[in-house]
Amino acid sequence: MEKKKETIVAIDIGTTKICAVAGRLNEYGKLEILGIGKSLSKGVSRGMVANIDKTVESIKLAVEQLKSQVDIDFKKVYVGIAGEHIRCQQQRGNIVRNNTEDEISRKDIEEMIKQMKKMPVPQGNLIIHVLPQEFIVDGEHFIKDPEGYPGTNLEANFHIITGKATAAKNIQRCIVKSGLEVEDIILEPIASAEAVLSEEEKEAGVVLVDIGGGSTDITIFKENIIRYTAVIPFGGEIVTSDIQQGCKLLKEHAEKLKLKFGSSLPVESFENKVVSIPSLKGRPAKEISLKNLAGIINARMEEIIHDVLFHIETANKDYPKTLIGGIVLTGGGAMLKNVKPHFEYITGMDARIGLPNEHLAKSEVPNLQNPIYSTGIGLVLKGFEENKSELEEEESEETLKTTENETIEPNVVLKEKKGLAKFWKSIKKWFEDGIENDF
């Protein structure tokens, strides 16, 4: 009898939309998307839940739409976290090994990561990810993986990502009130990178710019390691707001105008072209010049692009010249006309639009080749990655228990689960206590 394929469901809670995505791996290890439910996001501001009840309503609509497409029953979901509260910092950690005869093991590395997870952070914040970068063994630098090296003093540079505890707790509340359970909370830029970047780009050096509705996320990879993360506290929604105010339109009309006629760069073809927009009842339609529209969008996009360039140079002043992969643009803001050449003109770096097709198999779901789905599809991919790590650990543990002529000590310390996103376990009880008090 053929084994039933596992399905993973993820929910991308964004500022402008909420997506529920279901997928499974085919026999070739490619991700097959089974369905996508999408709804307008009514309770999220700048990537953070501002109104729990409205967010719950939007989540339920997206989940219901997904369930109408797929015949599966699910309870646990992977959820993304983002927003302007996300911060990153660099820290150095080290341990001195007592048994110098043995080679450095995975347990030694995990011990360093545990120590870094205990480092103090500002009150009200929590550590989301601890990402090792280079290791140093007895003064020898630039070691990517020290496992198997002999040595006494093990050091490492860590990229620490933190965020507000209330932001994660509010996401948990929304999922629970929607009748679901959180399997894990994952940093959205990391999920998006999983969906749109190739391994070659990560190795060569690349900047992922995810232009969402409420914020723009920046993630820099070099030698397959995350070197820098940052959040710019505005995205596509502020461009819509500028159009709304500059052209004196309803928000709905401003958004449609941006999507259909907007451009990040003014072009000659816009000269003397106008579009007619319906006005309020009893008033004549408004005529909007495409040249003026492009001027409004151009001013805000230049601000965003200059901020992106500032962060790239903050990470390393040589990165604009040395990151071979250039810039990859994804998220809803990447759909804006001429945004790619605009980034290239200001930054001097090559750019491309990142579509979430890096690991996708053929699917019956239409319009998947769209950057608005990068985070949702990436969350599903990260879910399978974490499940694979769990399975490998279980198999390793079972092998240890059944090995002939080998005694397993009762106090064997099992190594922690691998994967960038598994911070949920350490704070799960705190979340549950908070939920019980709220109910």
Tab-separated table of C-alpha atoms in Angstrom:
chain	number	residue	atom	x	y	z
A	1	MET	CA	0.000	0.000	0.000
A	2	GLU	CA	1.371	3.405	-1.006
A	3	LYS	CA	2.270	5.663	1.887
A	4	LYS	CA	0.098	8.768	2.145
A	5	LYS	CA	2.041	11.897	1.288
A	6	GLU	CA	2.354	14.455	4.045
A	7	THR	CA	0.724	17.840	3.525
A	8	ILE	CA	1.931	21.032	5.182
A	9	VAL	CA	-0.142	24.197	5.524
A	10	ALA	CA	1.294	27.669	6.077
A	11	ILE	CA	-0.322	31.056	6.675
A	12	ASP	CA	1.281	34.302	5.548
A	13	ILE	CA	-0.225	37.133	7.631
A	14	GLY	CA	0.618	40.263	5.671
A	15	THR	CA	-0.390	43.902	5.843
A	16	THR	CA	-2.476	43.845	2.663
A	17	LYS	CA	-3.326	40.166	2.262
A	18	ILE	CA	-3.478	36.870	4.138
A	19	CYS	CA	-2.565	33.685	2.249
A	20	ALA	CA	-3.158	30.100	3.342
A	21	VAL	CA	-1.015	27.679	1.313
A	22	ALA	CA	-1.078	23.871	1.280
A	23	GLY	CA	1.636	21.768	-0.350
A	24	ARG	CA	3.290	18.367	-0.443
A	25	LEU	CA	6.529	16.972	-1.830
A	26	ASN	CA	6.422	14.772	-4.915
A	27	GLU	CA	8.637	11.742	-5.516
A	28	TYR	CA	11.401	13.998	-6.872
A	29	GLY	CA	11.501	16.244	-3.798
A	30	LYS	CA	9.792	19.150	-5.566
A	31	LEU	CA	6.973	21.054	-3.883
A	32	GLU	CA	3.504	20.569	-5.330
A	33	ILE	CA	1.092	23.331	-4.297
A	34	LEU	CA	-2.366	21.881	-3.698
A	35	GLY	CA	-4.231	25.120	-3.099
A	36	ILE	CA	-4.014	28.753	-2.054
A	37	GLY	CA	-6.627	30.712	-0.143
A	38	LYS	CA	-6.348	34.492	-0.119
A	39	SER	CA	-8.234	37.274	1.670
A	40	LEU	CA	-7.814	40.970	2.328
A	41	SER	CA	-5.931	41.667	5.547
A	42	LYS	CA	-8.059	43.910	7.745
A	43	GLY	CA	-6.299	43.881	11.099
A	44	VAL	CA	-2.567	44.092	10.335
A	45	SER	CA	-0.480	47.255	10.239
A	46	ARG	CA	3.167	47.336	9.098
A	47	GLY	CA	3.457	43.588	9.424
A	48	MET	CA	2.122	43.432	13.003
A	49	VAL	CA	-1.315	42.380	14.228
A	50	ALA	CA	-3.144	45.540	15.310
A	51	ASN	CA	-6.702	44.182	15.606
A	52	ILE	CA	-6.996	40.542	16.617
A	53	ASP	CA	-10.687	40.042	15.780
A	54	LYS	CA	-10.359	41.528	12.285
A	55	THR	CA	-7.212	39.474	11.638
A	56	VAL	CA	-8.996	36.305	12.779
A	57	GLU	CA	-11.839	37.068	10.382
A	58	SER	CA	-9.372	37.430	7.489
A	59	ILE	CA	-7.527	34.216	8.445
A	60	LYS	CA	-10.800	32.266	8.524
A	61	LEU	CA	-11.747	33.528	5.061
A	62	ALA	CA	-8.388	32.482	3.607
A	63	VAL	CA	-8.547	29.065	5.311
A	64	GLU	CA	-12.114	28.450	4.119
A	65	GLN	CA	-11.070	29.301	0.576
A	66	LEU	CA	-8.143	26.882	0.852
A	67	LYS	CA	-10.358	24.086	2.212
A	68	SER	CA	-12.704	24.521	-0.733
A	69	GLN	CA	-9.791	23.650	-3.034
A	70	VAL	CA	-8.189	20.728	-1.184
A	71	ASP	CA	-9.699	17.658	0.430
A	72	ILE	CA	-7.533	17.600	3.544
A	73	ASP	CA	-8.160	18.055	7.229
A	74	PHE	CA	-5.482	20.086	8.972
A	75	LYS	CA	-5.038	21.640	12.389
A	76	LYS	CA	-1.392	22.685	12.690
A	77	VAL	CA	0.064	25.455	10.540
A	78	TYR	CA	3.366	27.257	10.028
A	79	VAL	CA	3.117	31.025	10.349
A	80	GLY	CA	5.440	33.878	9.376
A	81	ILE	CA	6.555	36.802	11.511
A	82	ALA	CA	7.857	40.123	10.196
A	83	GLY	CA	7.524	43.855	10.804
A	84	GLU	CA	9.557	46.855	11.814
A	85	HIS	CA	10.166	45.397	15.299
A	86	ILE	CA	12.624	42.833	13.871
A	87	ARG	CA	16.236	43.615	14.762
A	88	CYS	CA	19.582	41.940	14.076
A	89	GLN	CA	22.959	42.076	15.784
A	90	GLN	CA	26.332	40.341	15.638
A	91	GLN	CA	27.721	38.499	18.662
A	92	ARG	CA	30.791	36.376	19.410
A	93	GLY	CA	30.441	33.191	21.423
A	94	ASN	CA	32.938	30.601	22.593
A	95	ILE	CA	33.380	27.453	24.643
A	96	VAL	CA	36.510	25.805	26.043
A	97	ARG	CA	36.386	22.055	25.583
A	98	ASN	CA	37.547	19.870	28.476
A	99	ASN	CA	38.138	16.730	26.445
A	100	THR	CA	40.762	17.831	23.933
A	101	GLU	CA	41.367	14.276	22.688
A	102	ASP	CA	37.969	14.085	20.988
A	103	GLU	CA	37.102	15.934	17.805
A	104	ILE	CA	34.605	18.809	17.863
A	105	SER	CA	31.104	17.384	17.659
A	106	ARG	CA	27.660	18.679	16.756
A	107	LYS	CA	26.931	18.693	20.479
A	108	ASP	CA	29.673	21.311	21.009
A	109	ILE	CA	28.157	23.547	18.341
A	110	GLU	CA	24.661	23.149	19.793
A	111	GLU	CA	26.037	24.042	23.225
A	112	MET	CA	27.306	27.351	21.825
A	113	ILE	CA	23.929	28.045	20.219
A	114	LYS	CA	22.197	27.331	23.552
A	115	GLN	CA	24.475	29.831	25.265
A	116	MET	CA	23.663	32.504	22.673
A	117	LYS	CA	19.931	31.922	23.108
A	118	LYS	CA	20.362	32.884	26.781
A	119	MET	CA	22.007	36.209	26.026
A	120	PRO	CA	20.162	39.261	27.425
A	121	VAL	CA	17.893	41.207	25.063
A	122	PRO	CA	15.864	44.381	25.676
A	123	GLN	CA	12.819	43.883	27.871
A	124	GLY	CA	9.789	42.726	25.913
A	125	ASN	CA	11.906	41.170	23.147
A	126	LEU	CA	12.822	37.580	22.409
A	127	ILE	CA	15.456	35.833	20.332
A	128	ILE	CA	13.918	34.415	17.157
A	129	HIS	CA	16.972	32.970	15.417
A	130	VAL	CA	20.601	32.281	16.324
A	131	LEU	CA	22.502	31.843	13.058
A	132	PRO	CA	26.152	30.705	13.210
A	133	GLN	CA	28.419	32.325	10.638
A	134	GLU	CA	32.171	31.628	10.719
A	135	PHE	CA	33.816	29.433	13.348
A	136	ILE	CA	37.276	29.809	14.865
A	137	VAL	CA	39.140	26.782	16.236
A	138	ASP	CA	42.257	27.503	18.324
A	139	GLY	CA	42.818	30.750	16.438
A	140	GLU	CA	42.191	29.310	12.967
A	141	HIS	CA	39.598	31.557	11.298
A	142	PHE	CA	37.010	31.242	8.490
A	143	ILE	CA	35.885	27.689	9.245
A	144	LYS	CA	32.362	27.052	7.941
A	145	ASP	CA	31.757	23.760	9.750
A	146	PRO	CA	34.103	22.851	12.625
A	147	GLU	CA	32.614	19.402	13.197
A	148	GLY	CA	35.455	16.860	13.110
A	149	TYR	CA	38.197	19.413	13.841
A	150	PRO	CA	40.520	18.767	16.807
A	151	GLY	CA	40.800	21.738	19.135
A	152	THR	CA	40.367	23.212	22.603
A	153	ASN	CA	38.910	26.685	22.084
A	154	LEU	CA	35.845	26.883	19.835
A	155	GLU	CA	34.584	30.355	18.894
A	156	ALA	CA	31.951	31.585	16.439
A	157	ASN	CA	30.391	34.741	15.080
A	158	PHE	CA	26.614	34.668	15.376
A	159	HIS	CA	23.874	36.597	13.610
A	160	ILE	CA	21.156	37.131	16.224
A	161	ILE	CA	17.611	38.061	15.126
A	162	THR	CA	15.213	39.400	17.745
A	163	GLY	CA	11.647	40.684	17.774
A	164	LYS	CA	8.923	41.847	20.108
A	165	ALA	CA	7.375	39.085	22.192
A	166	THR	CA	3.927	40.688	21.921
A	167	ALA	CA	4.066	40.461	18.119
A	168	ALA	CA	4.628	36.697	18.260
A	169	LYS	CA	2.037	36.296	21.004
A	170	ASN	CA	-0.605	38.158	18.988
A	171	ILE	CA	0.041	35.900	15.998
A	172	GLN	CA	-0.485	32.923	18.304
A	173	ARG	CA	-3.751	34.386	19.584
A	174	CYS	CA	-5.067	34.901	16.061
A	175	ILE	CA	-4.264	31.360	14.970
A	176	VAL	CA	-5.830	29.817	18.087
A	177	LYS	CA	-8.988	31.918	17.733
A	178	SER	CA	-9.191	30.732	14.119
A	179	GLY	CA	-9.476	27.142	15.359
A	180	LEU	CA	-5.928	26.158	14.418
A	181	GLU	CA	-2.621	25.469	16.173
A	182	VAL	CA	0.805	26.976	15.534
A	183	GLU	CA	3.402	24.386	14.624
A	184	ASP	CA	6.142	27.001	14.365
A	185	ILE	CA	6.674	30.717	13.754
A	186	ILE	CA	9.259	31.500	11.082
A	187	LEU	CA	10.897	34.774	10.103
A	188	GLU	CA	9.288	35.727	6.779
A	189	PRO	CA	12.425	36.946	4.932
A	190	ILE	CA	14.060	33.573	5.584
A	191	ALA	CA	10.985	31.830	4.187
A	192	SER	CA	10.914	34.065	1.101
A	193	ALA	CA	14.604	33.350	0.482
A	194	GLU	CA	13.859	29.630	0.539
A	195	ALA	CA	11.270	30.081	-2.215
A	196	VAL	CA	13.054	32.447	-4.635
A	197	LEU	CA	16.840	32.144	-4.228
A	198	SER	CA	19.078	29.471	-5.714
A	199	GLU	CA	21.933	27.877	-3.804
A	200	GLU	CA	24.354	29.405	-6.317
A	201	GLU	CA	23.066	32.914	-5.560
A	202	LYS	CA	23.373	32.400	-1.817
A	203	GLU	CA	26.932	31.183	-2.252
A	204	ALA	CA	27.958	33.961	-4.659
A	205	GLY	CA	26.340	36.699	-2.587
A	206	VAL	CA	22.881	38.187	-3.064
A	207	VAL	CA	20.492	40.728	-1.549
A	208	LEU	CA	16.872	39.631	-1.215
A	209	VAL	CA	14.511	42.619	-1.069
A	210	ASP	CA	10.952	41.581	-0.160
A	211	ILE	CA	8.691	44.589	-0.754
A	212	GLY	CA	5.540	43.842	1.204
A	213	GLY	CA	2.540	46.000	1.910
A	214	GLY	CA	3.637	47.360	5.284
A	215	SER	CA	7.396	46.850	5.276
A	216	THR	CA	10.383	46.032	3.092
A	217	ASP	CA	12.572	43.173	4.317
A	218	ILE	CA	16.258	42.970	3.414
A	219	THR	CA	18.302	39.760	3.710
A	220	ILE	CA	21.909	39.472	2.542
A	221	PHE	CA	23.531	36.101	1.826
A	222	LYS	CA	27.221	35.446	1.227
A	223	GLU	CA	28.905	32.037	1.056
A	224	ASN	CA	25.494	30.479	1.783
A	225	ILE	CA	25.285	32.277	5.140
A	226	ILE	CA	22.885	35.009	6.209
A	227	ARG	CA	25.159	38.007	6.807
A	228	TYR	CA	22.631	40.760	7.434
A	229	THR	CA	18.913	41.320	7.947
A	230	ALA	CA	16.968	44.560	8.241
A	231	VAL	CA	13.440	45.926	7.954
A	232	ILE	CA	12.403	49.223	6.364
A	233	PRO	CA	9.105	50.244	8.027
A	234	PHE	CA	7.203	50.972	4.829
A	235	GLY	CA	6.391	49.235	1.555
A	236	GLY	CA	3.748	49.150	-1.137
A	237	GLU	CA	0.944	50.437	1.079
A	238	ILE	CA	2.629	53.811	1.629
A	239	VAL	CA	2.944	54.208	-2.154
A	240	THR	CA	-0.818	53.679	-2.397
A	241	SER	CA	-1.320	56.225	0.395
A	242	ASP	CA	0.805	58.780	-1.491
A	243	ILE	CA	-1.318	58.293	-4.622
A	244	GLN	CA	-4.503	58.581	-2.582
A	245	GLN	CA	-3.434	61.889	-1.064
A	246	GLY	CA	-1.708	63.312	-4.128
A	247	CYS	CA	-4.573	62.552	-6.491
A	248	LYS	CA	-7.379	62.883	-3.901
A	249	LEU	CA	-8.791	59.406	-4.545
A	250	LEU	CA	-10.406	56.639	-2.564
A	251	LYS	CA	-7.867	54.087	-1.340
A	252	GLU	CA	-9.438	51.337	-3.449
A	253	HIS	CA	-9.089	53.442	-6.606
A	254	ALA	CA	-5.528	54.470	-5.706
A	255	GLU	CA	-4.495	50.812	-5.359
A	256	LYS	CA	-6.048	49.833	-8.688
A	257	LEU	CA	-4.450	52.840	-10.368
A	258	LYS	CA	-1.029	51.847	-8.996
A	259	LEU	CA	-1.326	48.238	-10.146
A	260	LYS	CA	-2.664	48.950	-13.632
A	261	PHE	CA	-0.964	52.179	-14.648
A	262	GLY	CA	1.729	52.847	-12.037
A	263	SER	CA	5.452	52.907	-12.791
A	264	SER	CA	8.515	53.251	-10.593
A	265	LEU	CA	10.187	55.317	-13.335
A	266	PRO	CA	8.580	58.047	-15.463
A	267	VAL	CA	8.821	57.198	-19.170
A	268	GLU	CA	8.287	59.273	-22.292
A	269	SER	CA	5.199	57.313	-23.314
A	270	PHE	CA	3.348	58.796	-20.326
A	271	GLU	CA	3.429	62.295	-21.839
A	272	ASN	CA	-0.081	63.684	-22.408
A	273	LYS	CA	-1.735	60.414	-21.283
A	274	VAL	CA	-4.534	60.519	-18.721
A	275	VAL	CA	-6.892	57.996	-17.152
A	276	SER	CA	-10.386	58.684	-15.909
A	277	ILE	CA	-11.206	57.610	-12.346
A	278	PRO	CA	-14.756	57.478	-10.933
A	279	SER	CA	-15.391	60.106	-8.285
A	280	LEU	CA	-17.894	60.350	-5.428
A	281	LYS	CA	-21.612	60.331	-6.211
A	282	GLY	CA	-22.775	63.414	-8.095
A	283	ARG	CA	-19.262	64.535	-8.966
A	284	PRO	CA	-17.498	64.313	-12.336
A	285	ALA	CA	-14.835	61.677	-12.931
A	286	LYS	CA	-11.250	62.642	-12.143
A	287	GLU	CA	-8.637	62.728	-14.873
A	288	ILE	CA	-5.217	61.590	-13.643
A	289	SER	CA	-2.064	62.280	-15.645
A	290	LEU	CA	0.127	59.160	-15.919
A	291	LYS	CA	3.181	61.411	-15.810
A	292	ASN	CA	2.070	62.884	-12.476
A	293	LEU	CA	1.186	59.406	-11.182
A	294	ALA	CA	4.665	58.114	-12.035
A	295	GLY	CA	6.185	61.152	-10.339
A	296	ILE	CA	4.360	60.384	-7.079
A	297	ILE	CA	5.399	56.712	-7.169
A	298	ASN	CA	8.951	57.535	-8.225
A	299	ALA	CA	9.551	59.810	-5.221
A	300	ARG	CA	8.537	57.144	-2.685
A	301	MET	CA	10.294	54.282	-4.470
A	302	GLU	CA	13.532	56.276	-4.603
A	303	GLU	CA	13.303	56.663	-0.837
A	304	ILE	CA	12.861	52.915	-0.402
A	305	ILE	CA	15.698	52.072	-2.808
A	306	HIS	CA	18.107	54.517	-1.152
A	307	ASP	CA	17.237	52.943	2.222
A	308	VAL	CA	17.973	49.488	0.772
A	309	LEU	CA	21.329	50.709	-0.548
A	310	PHE	CA	22.123	52.255	2.847
A	311	HIS	CA	21.577	48.877	4.538
A	312	ILE	CA	23.664	47.050	1.935
A	313	GLU	CA	26.561	49.442	2.528
A	314	THR	CA	26.022	49.248	6.311
A	315	ALA	CA	26.452	45.480	6.117
A	316	ASN	CA	29.665	45.926	4.105
A	317	LYS	CA	30.716	48.973	2.097
A	318	ASP	CA	32.097	46.683	-0.624
A	319	TYR	CA	28.909	44.632	-1.046
A	320	PRO	CA	27.474	46.720	-3.923
A	321	LYS	CA	30.547	45.704	-5.948
A	322	THR	CA	31.223	42.203	-4.608
A	323	LEU	CA	27.793	40.552	-4.344
A	324	ILE	CA	27.771	38.657	-7.631
A	325	GLY	CA	24.098	37.674	-7.356
A	326	GLY	CA	23.038	41.309	-7.189
A	327	ILE	CA	19.538	42.084	-5.959
A	328	VAL	CA	16.485	39.814	-6.108
A	329	LEU	CA	13.146	41.608	-5.749
A	330	THR	CA	10.067	39.797	-4.509
A	331	GLY	CA	6.806	40.493	-2.698
A	332	GLY	CA	3.862	42.462	-4.051
A	333	GLY	CA	5.970	45.590	-4.585
A	334	ALA	CA	8.120	43.704	-7.116
A	335	MET	CA	5.121	43.716	-9.485
A	336	LEU	CA	5.345	47.490	-9.963
A	337	LYS	CA	6.346	48.393	-13.509
A	338	ASN	CA	9.998	49.414	-14.038
A	339	VAL	CA	10.977	48.647	-10.428
A	340	LYS	CA	13.855	46.417	-11.609
A	341	PRO	CA	15.635	49.063	-13.749
A	342	HIS	CA	14.972	51.631	-11.015
A	343	PHE	CA	16.868	49.493	-8.478
A	344	GLU	CA	19.674	48.896	-10.964
A	345	TYR	CA	19.989	52.605	-11.770
A	346	ILE	CA	20.307	53.739	-8.128
A	347	THR	CA	22.297	50.844	-6.642
A	348	GLY	CA	24.505	50.033	-9.632
A	349	MET	CA	23.770	46.333	-8.998
A	350	ASP	CA	22.161	43.764	-11.273
A	351	ALA	CA	18.595	42.919	-10.317
A	352	ARG	CA	15.925	40.380	-11.161
A	353	ILE	CA	12.344	39.676	-10.088
A	354	GLY	CA	12.229	36.676	-7.729
A	355	LEU	CA	9.378	34.264	-8.429
A	356	PRO	CA	8.651	31.392	-6.007
A	357	ASN	CA	9.459	28.693	-8.564
A	358	GLU	CA	12.883	27.547	-7.337
A	359	HIS	CA	11.548	24.297	-5.851
A	360	LEU	CA	8.064	24.037	-7.382
A	361	ALA	CA	6.671	21.091	-9.301
A	362	LYS	CA	3.844	21.407	-11.818
A	363	SER	CA	0.566	22.262	-10.153
A	364	GLU	CA	-3.053	22.742	-11.131
A	365	VAL	CA	-3.209	25.913	-9.029
A	366	PRO	CA	-3.156	28.909	-11.426
A	367	ASN	CA	-0.941	32.009	-11.242
A	368	LEU	CA	1.690	30.553	-8.882
A	369	GLN	CA	4.474	32.392	-10.723
A	370	ASN	CA	3.758	35.522	-8.747
A	371	PRO	CA	6.030	37.230	-6.186
A	372	ILE	CA	3.088	37.841	-3.826
A	373	TYR	CA	3.181	34.117	-2.954
A	374	SER	CA	6.910	33.951	-2.154
A	375	THR	CA	6.500	34.056	1.622
A	376	GLY	CA	3.603	31.587	1.788
A	377	ILE	CA	5.331	29.037	-0.433
A	378	GLY	CA	8.589	29.568	1.448
A	379	LEU	CA	6.860	28.860	4.765
A	380	VAL	CA	5.653	25.507	3.395
A	381	LEU	CA	9.193	24.688	2.242
A	382	LYS	CA	10.615	25.578	5.672
A	383	GLY	CA	7.973	23.328	7.237
A	384	PHE	CA	9.176	20.356	5.212
A	385	GLU	CA	12.791	21.218	6.063
A	386	GLU	CA	12.010	21.169	9.778
A	387	ASN	CA	10.043	17.931	9.502
A	388	LYS	CA	12.998	16.321	7.726
A	389	SER	CA	15.292	17.380	10.581
A	390	GLU	CA	12.885	15.908	13.126
A	391	LEU	CA	12.687	12.627	11.203
A	392	GLU	CA	16.476	12.391	10.985
A	393	GLU	CA	16.729	12.936	14.742
A	394	GLU	CA	14.118	10.260	15.462
A	395	GLU	CA	15.902	7.792	13.185
A	396	SER	CA	19.239	8.634	14.818
A	397	GLU	CA	17.750	8.135	18.273
A	398	GLU	CA	16.159	4.829	17.251
A	399	THR	CA	19.457	3.637	15.795
A	400	LEU	CA	21.244	4.421	19.064
A	401	LYS	CA	18.651	2.482	21.057
A	402	THR	CA	18.797	-0.608	18.851
A	403	THR	CA	22.547	-0.806	18.245
A	404	GLU	CA	23.823	-4.179	19.374
A	405	ASN	CA	26.287	-4.401	22.256
A	406	GLU	CA	25.928	-0.692	23.070
A	407	THR	CA	24.561	0.703	26.303
A	408	ILE	CA	22.705	3.965	26.169
A	409	GLU	CA	23.055	6.038	29.310
A	410	PRO	CA	19.687	7.218	30.675
A	411	ASN	CA	20.891	10.811	30.869
A	412	VAL	CA	22.006	11.090	27.250
A	413	VAL	CA	21.403	14.652	26.121
A	414	LEU	CA	19.790	14.654	22.680
A	415	LYS	CA	20.907	17.431	20.411
A	416	GLU	CA	18.465	20.190	19.651
A	417	LYS	CA	16.367	20.197	16.557
A	418	LYS	CA	18.167	21.613	13.531
A	419	GLY	CA	16.734	24.436	11.400
A	420	LEU	CA	16.760	28.203	11.533
A	421	ALA	CA	13.213	28.728	12.710
A	422	LYS	CA	12.679	26.478	15.762
A	423	PHE	CA	12.458	29.067	18.510
A	424	TRP	CA	8.817	28.226	19.147
A	425	LYS	CA	9.454	25.355	21.558
A	426	SER	CA	11.289	27.495	24.091
A	427	ILE	CA	8.452	30.006	24.460
A	428	LYS	CA	5.429	27.799	23.764
A	429	LYS	CA	4.420	27.441	27.409
A	430	TRP	CA	4.621	31.209	27.880
A	431	PHE	CA	2.308	31.700	24.884
A	432	GLU	CA	-0.162	29.078	26.137
A	433	ASP	CA	-0.274	30.643	29.585
A	434	GLY	CA	-1.017	34.011	27.990
A	435	ILE	CA	-3.784	32.515	25.842
A	436	GLU	CA	-5.444	30.840	28.830
A	437	ASN	CA	-5.434	34.101	30.741
A	438	ASP	CA	-6.993	35.920	27.785
A	439	PHE	CA	-9.796	33.371	27.536
